Coordinates of C-alpha atoms in Angstrom, one line a residue:
X1 CA -8.3 -119.1 170.0
X2 CA -11.9 -118.1 169.1
X3 CA -11.2 -114.4 169.7
X4 CA -8.1 -114.5 167.5
X5 CA -10.0 -116.2 164.7
X6 CA -12.7 -113.5 164.8
X7 CA -10.0 -110.8 164.5
X8 CA -8.3 -112.2 161.5
X9 CA -10.7 -110.8 158.8
X10 CA -10.9 -107.5 160.6
X11 CA -7.1 -107.1 160.6
X12 CA -7.0 -108.0 156.9
X13 CA -9.7 -105.5 156.2
X14 CA -7.9 -102.6 157.9
X15 CA -4.5 -103.6 156.5
X16 CA -6.0 -103.5 152.9
X17 CA -7.6 -100.1 153.6
X18 CA -4.4 -98.6 155.0
X19 CA -2.4 -100.0 152.0
X20 CA -4.7 -98.2 149.5
X21 CA -4.5 -94.8 151.2
X22 CA -1.8 -92.4 149.9
X23 CA -0.7 -89.2 151.4
X24 CA -0.8 -87.9 155.0
X25 CA -4.4 -86.9 154.7
X26 CA -7.3 -87.3 157.1
X27 CA -8.2 -90.7 155.7
X28 CA -5.3 -92.4 157.5
X29 CA -6.3 -90.6 160.7
X30 CA -9.9 -91.7 160.3
X31 CA -8.7 -95.3 159.7
X32 CA -6.6 -95.3 162.9
X33 CA -9.6 -94.0 164.9
X34 CA -11.9 -96.6 163.5
X35 CA -9.5 -99.4 164.1
X36 CA -8.8 -98.4 167.7
X37 CA -12.6 -97.9 168.3
X38 CA -13.7 -101.2 166.8
X39 CA -15.4 -103.4 169.4
X40 CA -14.0 -106.7 168.1
X41 CA -10.4 -105.7 167.2
X42 CA -7.6 -106.1 169.9
X43 CA -4.5 -106.5 167.7
X44 CA -2.9 -103.6 165.9
X45 CA 0.7 -104.5 165.1
X46 CA -0.1 -105.6 161.5
X47 CA -1.9 -102.4 160.8
X48 CA 1.0 -100.5 162.4
X49 CA 3.4 -102.2 160.0
X50 CA 1.7 -100.9 156.9
X51 CA 4.3 -98.6 155.1
X52 CA 1.6 -96.0 154.2
X53 CA 1.2 -95.1 157.9
X54 CA 4.7 -93.7 157.9
X55 CA 3.4 -90.8 155.8
X56 CA 2.0 -89.4 159.0
X57 CA 5.4 -89.0 160.6
X58 CA 6.6 -85.4 160.7
X59 CA 3.1 -84.0 160.4
X60 CA 0.6 -82.8 162.9
X61 CA -1.1 -86.1 162.6
X62 CA 1.9 -88.1 163.7
X63 CA 0.4 -88.4 167.2
X64 CA -2.0 -90.9 165.7
X65 CA 0.8 -93.2 165.0
X66 CA 1.8 -92.9 168.7
X67 CA -1.8 -93.6 169.5
X68 CA -1.8 -96.8 167.4
X69 CA 1.4 -97.9 169.1
X70 CA -0.3 -97.3 172.5
X71 CA -3.2 -99.5 171.5
X72 CA -0.8 -102.2 170.3
X73 CA 1.4 -102.3 173.4
X74 CA 0.3 -99.8 176.1
X75 CA -2.2 -99.5 178.9
X76 CA -4.7 -97.0 180.3
X77 CA -2.0 -96.0 182.8
X78 CA 0.4 -95.3 179.9
X79 CA -2.2 -93.1 178.3
X80 CA -2.9 -91.1 181.4
X81 CA 0.8 -90.5 181.8
X82 CA 1.1 -89.2 178.2
X83 CA -2.3 -87.8 177.6
X84 CA -1.0 -84.3 176.9
X85 CA 0.9 -85.7 173.9
X86 CA -1.8 -87.9 172.5
X87 CA -5.2 -87.3 170.9
X88 CA -8.2 -87.2 173.2
X89 CA -9.9 -90.6 173.3
X90 CA -13.5 -91.1 172.3
X91 CA -15.6 -93.3 174.7
X92 CA -15.2 -96.4 172.6
X93 CA -11.4 -96.0 172.5
X94 CA -11.3 -95.5 176.3
X95 CA -13.3 -98.8 176.8
X96 CA -11.0 -100.5 174.3
X97 CA -7.8 -99.3 176.1
X98 CA -9.1 -100.5 179.4
X99 CA -9.9 -103.9 178.0
X100 CA -6.4 -104.1 176.6
X101 CA -5.1 -103.1 180.1
X102 CA -6.9 -106.1 181.6
X103 CA -5.2 -108.4 179.1
X104 CA -1.8 -106.9 180.0
X105 CA -2.4 -107.4 183.7
X106 CA -3.6 -111.0 183.0
X107 CA -0.3 -111.8 181.3
X108 CA 1.5 -111.1 184.5
X109 CA -0.8 -112.5 187.1
X110 CA -3.8 -114.9 187.0
X111 CA -5.3 -113.5 190.2
X112 CA -6.1 -109.7 189.9
X113 CA -7.1 -107.9 193.0
X114 CA -10.0 -105.5 192.9
X115 CA -7.8 -102.8 194.4
X116 CA -5.3 -103.2 191.6
X117 CA -8.0 -103.1 188.9
X118 CA -9.7 -100.1 190.5
X119 CA -6.5 -98.2 190.4
X120 CA -5.2 -99.3 186.9
X121 CA -8.6 -98.8 185.2
X122 CA -9.7 -95.7 187.2
X123 CA -13.1 -97.3 188.0
X124 CA -15.2 -95.6 190.6
X125 CA -16.3 -98.6 192.7
X126 CA -16.5 -102.4 192.8
X127 CA -19.9 -102.6 191.3
X128 CA -18.8 -100.7 188.2
X129 CA -15.6 -102.8 188.0
X130 CA -17.5 -106.1 188.1
X131 CA -19.9 -104.8 185.4
X132 CA -17.0 -103.9 183.2
X133 CA -15.3 -107.3 183.7
X134 CA -18.5 -109.1 182.9
X135 CA -19.9 -107.0 180.1
X136 CA -16.8 -105.6 178.4
X137 CA -14.3 -108.5 179.0
X138 CA -15.9 -111.9 179.7
X139 CA -19.0 -111.4 177.5
X140 CA -16.8 -110.1 174.6
X141 CA -14.6 -113.2 175.0
X142 CA -11.2 -111.7 175.6
X143 CA -11.0 -113.2 179.1
X144 CA -12.6 -116.0 181.0
X145 CA -12.6 -116.2 184.8
X146 CA -14.4 -116.0 188.1
X147 CA -15.3 -113.0 190.2
X148 CA -14.4 -113.8 193.8
X149 CA -16.3 -111.2 195.9
X150 CA -15.2 -112.8 199.1
X151 CA -11.5 -112.4 198.3
X152 CA -12.1 -109.2 196.2
X153 CA -10.3 -110.5 193.1
X154 CA -10.8 -111.6 189.6
X155 CA -9.4 -115.2 189.0
X156 CA -8.3 -115.4 185.4
X157 CA -8.7 -118.7 183.6
X158 CA -8.0 -117.5 180.0
X159 CA -6.8 -114.2 178.4
X160 CA -6.4 -113.4 174.8
X161 CA -2.9 -112.4 173.7
X162 CA -1.8 -108.9 172.8
X163 CA 0.6 -107.7 170.2
X164 CA 4.2 -108.6 171.0
X165 CA 6.2 -105.8 172.4
X166 CA 9.8 -105.0 171.3
X167 CA 12.1 -107.7 172.7
X168 CA 9.2 -109.8 173.9
X169 CA 9.6 -112.3 171.0
X170 CA 13.3 -112.9 172.0
X171 CA 12.2 -113.4 175.6
X172 CA 9.6 -115.8 174.5
X173 CA 12.1 -117.7 172.3
X174 CA 14.5 -117.9 175.2
X175 CA 11.8 -119.1 177.5
X176 CA 10.9 -121.8 175.0
X177 CA 14.5 -122.8 174.7
X178 CA 14.8 -123.1 178.4
X179 CA 11.6 -125.1 178.5
X180 CA 13.0 -127.4 175.8
X181 CA 16.2 -127.9 177.7
X182 CA 14.3 -128.7 180.9
X183 CA 12.1 -131.1 178.9
X184 CA 15.2 -132.8 177.5
X185 CA 16.6 -133.2 181.0
X186 CA 13.3 -134.5 182.3
X187 CA 13.1 -136.9 179.4
X188 CA 16.6 -138.1 180.1
X189 CA 15.7 -138.8 183.7
X190 CA 12.5 -140.6 182.7
X191 CA 14.5 -142.8 180.2
X192 CA 17.1 -143.6 182.9
X193 CA 14.2 -144.6 185.2
X194 CA 12.7 -146.8 182.5
X195 CA 16.1 -148.5 181.9
X196 CA 16.5 -149.0 185.7
X197 CA 12.9 -150.4 185.9
X198 CA 13.6 -152.7 183.0
X199 CA 16.9 -153.9 184.6
X200 CA 15.1 -154.5 187.9
X201 CA 12.4 -156.4 186.1
X202 CA 14.9 -158.6 184.4
X203 CA 16.8 -159.2 187.7
X204 CA 13.4 -160.0 189.3
X205 CA 12.6 -162.5 186.6
X206 CA 16.1 -164.0 186.9
X207 CA 15.7 -164.2 190.7
X208 CA 12.3 -165.9 190.3
X209 CA 13.7 -168.4 187.9
X210 CA 16.6 -169.2 190.3
X211 CA 14.1 -169.6 193.2
X212 CA 11.9 -171.8 191.1
X213 CA 14.9 -173.9 190.0
X214 CA 16.0 -174.2 193.6
X215 CA 12.6 -175.3 194.7
X216 CA 12.5 -178.0 192.0
X217 CA 15.9 -179.2 193.2
X218 CA 14.7 -179.3 196.8
X219 CA 11.6 -181.2 195.7
X220 CA 13.7 -183.7 193.8
X221 CA 16.0 -184.1 196.8
X222 CA 13.0 -184.6 199.2
X223 CA 11.4 -187.1 196.9
X224 CA 14.7 -188.9 196.6
X225 CA 15.2 -189.0 200.4
X226 CA 11.6 -190.2 200.9
X227 CA 12.1 -193.0 198.3
X228 CA 15.4 -194.0 199.9
X229 CA 13.8 -194.0 203.4
X230 CA 10.8 -196.0 202.1
X231 CA 13.2 -198.6 200.6
X232 CA 15.2 -198.9 203.8
X233 CA 11.9 -199.3 205.7
X234 CA 10.9 -202.1 203.4
X235 CA 14.3 -203.8 203.9
X236 CA 14.0 -203.5 207.6
X237 CA 10.5 -205.0 207.6
X238 CA 11.8 -207.9 205.4
X239 CA 14.7 -208.8 207.6
X240 CA 12.5 -208.3 210.7
X241 CA 10.0 -210.8 209.3
X242 CA 12.8 -213.1 208.2
X243 CA 14.4 -213.1 211.7
X244 CA 11.0 -213.7 213.2
X245 CA 10.5 -216.8 211.0
X246 CA 13.9 -218.2 211.9
X247 CA 13.4 -217.6 215.6
X248 CA 10.1 -219.5 215.3
X249 CA 11.8 -222.5 213.6
X250 CA 14.5 -222.6 216.3
X251 CA 11.9 -222.5 219.0
X252 CA 9.9 -225.3 217.3
X253 CA 13.1 -227.4 216.9
X254 CA 14.0 -227.0 220.6
X255 CA 10.5 -227.9 221.6
X256 CA 10.7 -231.2 219.6
X257 CA 14.0 -232.1 221.1
X258 CA 12.6 -231.7 224.6
X259 CA 9.7 -234.0 223.9
X260 CA 11.7 -236.8 222.2
X261 CA 10.8 -240.3 223.8
X262 CA 13.2 -242.2 226.1
X263 CA 14.1 -245.8 225.5
X264 CA 14.5 -248.3 228.4
X265 CA 16.7 -251.4 228.0

């Protein structure tokens, strides 16, 4: 986001300049060259949409509109393929277009091999490539990442966005729509899981209450049986003691009868 914020005043500046220039003169050509050479500008669609630039169409300078479109959406490879129909780039423009090419590659893949970068940017060797990525890309702030020399690749962590190409907005909107649909489905599944969890929680609480109630009933039953058994035991002890006393009285009575005196006449 920082790189986009830095570009905003630059874009506004070039748009205002382009809006004040009238006629297909060299002033518009100069503005396009300055914009495509500026070290901190990486978005060109707003400049390209200024109506005054249309004055270059049908003139010898119309190739500069094509050049501006190239910087808005194209790559270094695109330029090499159409170099015969485009103005020759100054060194700053060449660096800028290669920087933009790195951004385009980073949109498609977050791991860029050195071999791919060497080919796409037409860099002589790995040392020159790594210097370019460090000094002209990461230091500038358009990308963040890690140079993996062991795997010979650049691992992208962040890349600034480029101007939207024709049809790209519709594709992005469709992707967002698909993402929203997927999110709705995931949310629905999560809500079902939450309801299921709540139901299971209620059933668990109900089960615990039933178990607790059953345990209380069992405890009451056990206490009742213990009390009943204790009462019976007390009754048994009472009758046992009573029987014992009666047996003792009978024995005593018998003993007395045996020892009763005899009378002689």
